[in-house]
Structures are given as C-alpha cells and as structure tokens.
CSV table of C-alpha atoms in Angstrom, one decimal:
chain,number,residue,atom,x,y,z
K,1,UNK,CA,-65.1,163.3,3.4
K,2,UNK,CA,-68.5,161.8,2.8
K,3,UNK,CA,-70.0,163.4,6.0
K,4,UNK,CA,-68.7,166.7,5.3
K,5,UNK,CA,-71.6,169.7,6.0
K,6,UNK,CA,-73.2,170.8,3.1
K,7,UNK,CA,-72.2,174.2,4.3
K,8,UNK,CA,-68.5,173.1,5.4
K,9,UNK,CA,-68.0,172.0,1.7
K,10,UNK,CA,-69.8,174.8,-0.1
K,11,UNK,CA,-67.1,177.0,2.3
K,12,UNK,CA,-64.1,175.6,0.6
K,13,UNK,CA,-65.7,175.4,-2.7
K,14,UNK,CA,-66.0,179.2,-2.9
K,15,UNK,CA,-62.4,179.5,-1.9
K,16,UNK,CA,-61.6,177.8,-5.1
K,17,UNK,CA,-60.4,174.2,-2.9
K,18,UNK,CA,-60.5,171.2,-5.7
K,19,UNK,CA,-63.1,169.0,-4.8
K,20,UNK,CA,-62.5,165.4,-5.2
K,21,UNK,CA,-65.1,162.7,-4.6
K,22,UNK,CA,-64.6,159.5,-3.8
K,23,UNK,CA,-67.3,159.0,-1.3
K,24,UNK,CA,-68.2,155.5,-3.7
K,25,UNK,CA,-65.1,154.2,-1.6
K,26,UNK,CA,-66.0,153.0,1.5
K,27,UNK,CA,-63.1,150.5,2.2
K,28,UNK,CA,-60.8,153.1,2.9
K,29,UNK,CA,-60.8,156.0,5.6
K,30,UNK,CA,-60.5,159.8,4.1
K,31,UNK,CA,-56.5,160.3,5.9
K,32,UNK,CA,-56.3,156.8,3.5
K,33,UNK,CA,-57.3,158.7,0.9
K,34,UNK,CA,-55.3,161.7,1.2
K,35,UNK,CA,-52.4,159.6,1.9
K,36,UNK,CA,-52.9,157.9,-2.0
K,37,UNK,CA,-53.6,161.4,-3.3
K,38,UNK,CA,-50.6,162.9,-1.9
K,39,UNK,CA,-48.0,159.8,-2.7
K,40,UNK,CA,-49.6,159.8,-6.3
K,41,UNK,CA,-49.3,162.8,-7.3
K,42,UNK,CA,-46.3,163.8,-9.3
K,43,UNK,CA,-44.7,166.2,-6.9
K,44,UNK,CA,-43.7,163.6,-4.4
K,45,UNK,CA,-42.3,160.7,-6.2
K,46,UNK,CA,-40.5,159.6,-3.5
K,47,UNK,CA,-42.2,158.3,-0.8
K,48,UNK,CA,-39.8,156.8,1.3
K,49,UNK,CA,-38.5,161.0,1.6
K,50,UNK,CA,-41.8,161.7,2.6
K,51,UNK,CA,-43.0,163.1,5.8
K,52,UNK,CA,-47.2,163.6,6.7
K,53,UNK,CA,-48.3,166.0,9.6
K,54,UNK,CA,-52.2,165.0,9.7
K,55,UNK,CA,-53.8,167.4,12.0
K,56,UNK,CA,-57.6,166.2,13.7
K,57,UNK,CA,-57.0,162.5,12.9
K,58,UNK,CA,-57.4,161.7,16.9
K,59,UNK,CA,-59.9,162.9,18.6
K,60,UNK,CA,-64.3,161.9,18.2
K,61,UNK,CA,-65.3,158.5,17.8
K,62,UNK,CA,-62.5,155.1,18.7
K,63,UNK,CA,-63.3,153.3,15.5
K,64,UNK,CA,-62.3,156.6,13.7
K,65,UNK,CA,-59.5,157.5,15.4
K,66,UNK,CA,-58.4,153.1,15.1
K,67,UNK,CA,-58.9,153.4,11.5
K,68,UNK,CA,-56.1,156.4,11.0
K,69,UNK,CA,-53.5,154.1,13.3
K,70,UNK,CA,-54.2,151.8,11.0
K,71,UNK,CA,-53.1,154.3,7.7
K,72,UNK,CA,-49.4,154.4,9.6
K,73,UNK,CA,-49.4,150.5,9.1
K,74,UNK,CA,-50.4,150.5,5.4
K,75,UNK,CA,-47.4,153.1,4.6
K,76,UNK,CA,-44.5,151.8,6.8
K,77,UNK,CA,-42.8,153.9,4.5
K,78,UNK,CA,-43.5,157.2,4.5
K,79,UNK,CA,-43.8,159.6,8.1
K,80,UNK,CA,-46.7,160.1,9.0
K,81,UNK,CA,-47.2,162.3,12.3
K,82,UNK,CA,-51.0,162.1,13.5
K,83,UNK,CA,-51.1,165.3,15.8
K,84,UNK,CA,-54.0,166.1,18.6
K,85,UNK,CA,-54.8,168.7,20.9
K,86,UNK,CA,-52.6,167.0,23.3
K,87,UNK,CA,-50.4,164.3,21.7
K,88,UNK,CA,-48.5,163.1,18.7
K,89,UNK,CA,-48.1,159.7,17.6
K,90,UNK,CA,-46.1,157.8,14.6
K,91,UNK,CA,-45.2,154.4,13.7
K,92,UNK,CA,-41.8,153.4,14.4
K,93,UNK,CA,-41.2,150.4,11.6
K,94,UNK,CA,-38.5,147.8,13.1
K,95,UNK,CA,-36.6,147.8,10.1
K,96,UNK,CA,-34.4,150.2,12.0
K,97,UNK,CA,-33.0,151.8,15.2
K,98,UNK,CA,-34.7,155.0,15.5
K,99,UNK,CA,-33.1,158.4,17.0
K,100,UNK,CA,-36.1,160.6,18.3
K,101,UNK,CA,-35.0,164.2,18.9
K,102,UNK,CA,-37.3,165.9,21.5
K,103,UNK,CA,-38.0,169.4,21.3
K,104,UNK,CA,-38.7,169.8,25.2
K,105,UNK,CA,-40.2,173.3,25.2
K,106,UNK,CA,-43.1,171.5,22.9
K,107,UNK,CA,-43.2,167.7,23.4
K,108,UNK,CA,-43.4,165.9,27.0
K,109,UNK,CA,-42.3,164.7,29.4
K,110,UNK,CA,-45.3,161.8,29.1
K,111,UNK,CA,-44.5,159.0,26.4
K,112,UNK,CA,-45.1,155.5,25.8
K,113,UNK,CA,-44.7,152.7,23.1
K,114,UNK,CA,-47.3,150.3,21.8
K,115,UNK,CA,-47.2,147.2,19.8
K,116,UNK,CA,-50.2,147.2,17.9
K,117,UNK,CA,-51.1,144.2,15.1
K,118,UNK,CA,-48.1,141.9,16.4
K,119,UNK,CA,-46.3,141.5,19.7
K,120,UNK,CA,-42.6,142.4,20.3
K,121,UNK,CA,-40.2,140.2,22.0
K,122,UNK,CA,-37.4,142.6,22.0
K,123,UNK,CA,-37.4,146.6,22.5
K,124,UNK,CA,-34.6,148.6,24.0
K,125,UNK,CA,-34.5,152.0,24.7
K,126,UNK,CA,-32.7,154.9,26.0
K,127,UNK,CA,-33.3,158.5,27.4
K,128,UNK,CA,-36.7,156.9,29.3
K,129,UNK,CA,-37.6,157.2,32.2
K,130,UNK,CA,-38.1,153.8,32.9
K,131,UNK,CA,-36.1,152.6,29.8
K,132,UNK,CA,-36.8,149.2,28.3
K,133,UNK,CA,-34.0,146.6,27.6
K,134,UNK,CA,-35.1,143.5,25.4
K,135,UNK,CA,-38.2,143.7,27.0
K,136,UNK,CA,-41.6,141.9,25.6
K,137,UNK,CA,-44.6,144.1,25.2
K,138,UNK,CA,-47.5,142.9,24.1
K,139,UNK,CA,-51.5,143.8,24.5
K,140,UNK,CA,-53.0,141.4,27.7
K,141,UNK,CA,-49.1,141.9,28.8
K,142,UNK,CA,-46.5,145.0,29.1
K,143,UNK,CA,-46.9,147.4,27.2
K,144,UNK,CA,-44.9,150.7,27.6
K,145,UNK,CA,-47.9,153.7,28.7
K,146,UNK,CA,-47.2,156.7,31.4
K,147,UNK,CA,-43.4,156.5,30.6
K,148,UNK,CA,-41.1,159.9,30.7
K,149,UNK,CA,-38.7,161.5,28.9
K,150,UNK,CA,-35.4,162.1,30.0
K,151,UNK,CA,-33.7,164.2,27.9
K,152,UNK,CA,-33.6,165.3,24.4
K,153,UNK,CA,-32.8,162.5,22.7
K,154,UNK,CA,-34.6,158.9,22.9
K,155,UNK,CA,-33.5,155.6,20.9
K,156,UNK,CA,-35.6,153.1,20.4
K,157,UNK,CA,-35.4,149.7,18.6
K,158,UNK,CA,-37.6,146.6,18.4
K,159,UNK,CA,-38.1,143.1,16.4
K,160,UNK,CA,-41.7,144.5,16.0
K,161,UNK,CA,-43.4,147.7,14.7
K,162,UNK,CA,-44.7,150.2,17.5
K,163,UNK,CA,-46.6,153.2,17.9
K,164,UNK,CA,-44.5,156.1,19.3
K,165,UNK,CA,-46.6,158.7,21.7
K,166,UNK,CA,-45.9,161.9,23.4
K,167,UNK,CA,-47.9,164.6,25.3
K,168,UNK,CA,-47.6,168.0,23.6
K,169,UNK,CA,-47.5,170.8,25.6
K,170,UNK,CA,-50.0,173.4,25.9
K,171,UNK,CA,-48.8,176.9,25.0
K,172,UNK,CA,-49.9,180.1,25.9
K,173,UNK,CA,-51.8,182.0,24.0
K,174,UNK,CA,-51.8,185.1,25.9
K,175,UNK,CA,-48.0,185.5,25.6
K,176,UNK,CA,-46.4,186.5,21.8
C-alpha cells in the first residue's frame, strides 16, 4: 500500500493494525502481497483449503483492477473471490468440472465467462441462459458476456482457465 494517505495509515496505526512495509517491491501488486502474507503465515498451511474474499480490488484505474485478475492466475490454487460494488469474479482453473451454487436473492441473473491468458477450445455449461456446449471462446472471437442465470446451480467445464462473473444485487438498506 505504497499510496496509502499519510492520514489513512496513521488511522490504522492508532488502532493498533501491524504495519508492514514492503513498498521496496514494486513487481508485485498489494492483493499479491496480501495473498503471500496470508498463504505464509502459519495459520493457513494449506492453501489448496483456502478461500480469499478481496473486497475493493475492482473498481478505479484498468491497469489496477488487470493486475488483481492477474493474482487469481498466480494462485490457481487457492479461491480467491474479488468482490465489487456490483459483481464478483473468480478463476475457474480447468483442472476440474466446477458446480457453482447461486444464491439468487444475492447473485444475478447477469453472468458471463472469459478466457483470459489462453483461448479455450472446449466449454460446456449448464443452468445458462444461453448455455455453451464445446464451444471456442477466445478474445477477437466468442467470448461468453451478458449471459443469465437459470437456476441455482451452474456447471461449468473447459480445456482452459476462465474468469467466472456475476452481477450482485443491490440490497436495501432501508429495510432490516
């Protein structure tokens, strides 16, 4: 958090927040670096049991908001959930068939899949709208944006690594 206010920091300082610095590192984003911290430390040795909710990773400046898709690429292995105002997105690795369970009062109906870093020759899905059945995506091509959910449950499985998307719903405030 090299950019962090001087007044922002000094806030969490005098809350008693541990302060680490690693501004000298400039290859890495800061949800990169609190994605090491947190997989190094000693309370989560297992990091293919891990699961990441990163809230105000989307959101401000493209290159940014590129750099934390990115992280989900570098750790295949653990979930990571980047979380917006008005979306959610994680990688779905293709090492498997995934079973996404949708919680409809919260998430939808608008979804879609994107192969970023290497094009997909094959994805199937089910409980879509307009579901997908060994179809190539690929950027310049098809790729899967504005799609719907169904129902409560969506499969999806690919020769190549996506990005999973879907709107989250605005609640009220006003009502308890």
């Amino acid at each position: 958090m090299d950019s962090i206010r001087p007044d922002v920091l000094d806030f969490y300082v005098s809350l008693g927040t541990k302060v680490i610095d690693e501004s000298h590192d400039q290859d890495t984003t800061d949800l990169d670096k609190c994605i090491l911290f947190i997989r190094d430390s000693t309370l989560n040795q297992e990091s293919c049991r891990l699961q990441i909710l990163a809230t105000g990773a989307l959101g401000g400046r493209f290159d940014h908001e590129a750099g934390n898709l990115n992280v989900l690429y570098r750790y295949p292995d653990t979930r990571i959930i980047l979380l917006s105002d008005d979306c959610l997105i994680q990688l779905l690795p293709k090492t498997h068939r995934h079973e996404i369970r949708i919680q409809p009062s919260l998430q939808g109906p608008h979804c879609g899949l994107i192969p970023i870093g290497a094009p997909s020759a094959k994805t199937t899905t089910t409980g879509l709208q307009w579901d997908l059945n060994d179809t190539e995506m690929r950027f310049g091509g098809l790729i899967s944006t504005s799609n719907m959910v169904k129902g409560e449950k969506i499969t999806v499985e690919s020769d190549s690594d996506l990005l999973w998307t879907i709107s989250i719903k605005k609640q009220d405030s006003t009502r308890p």
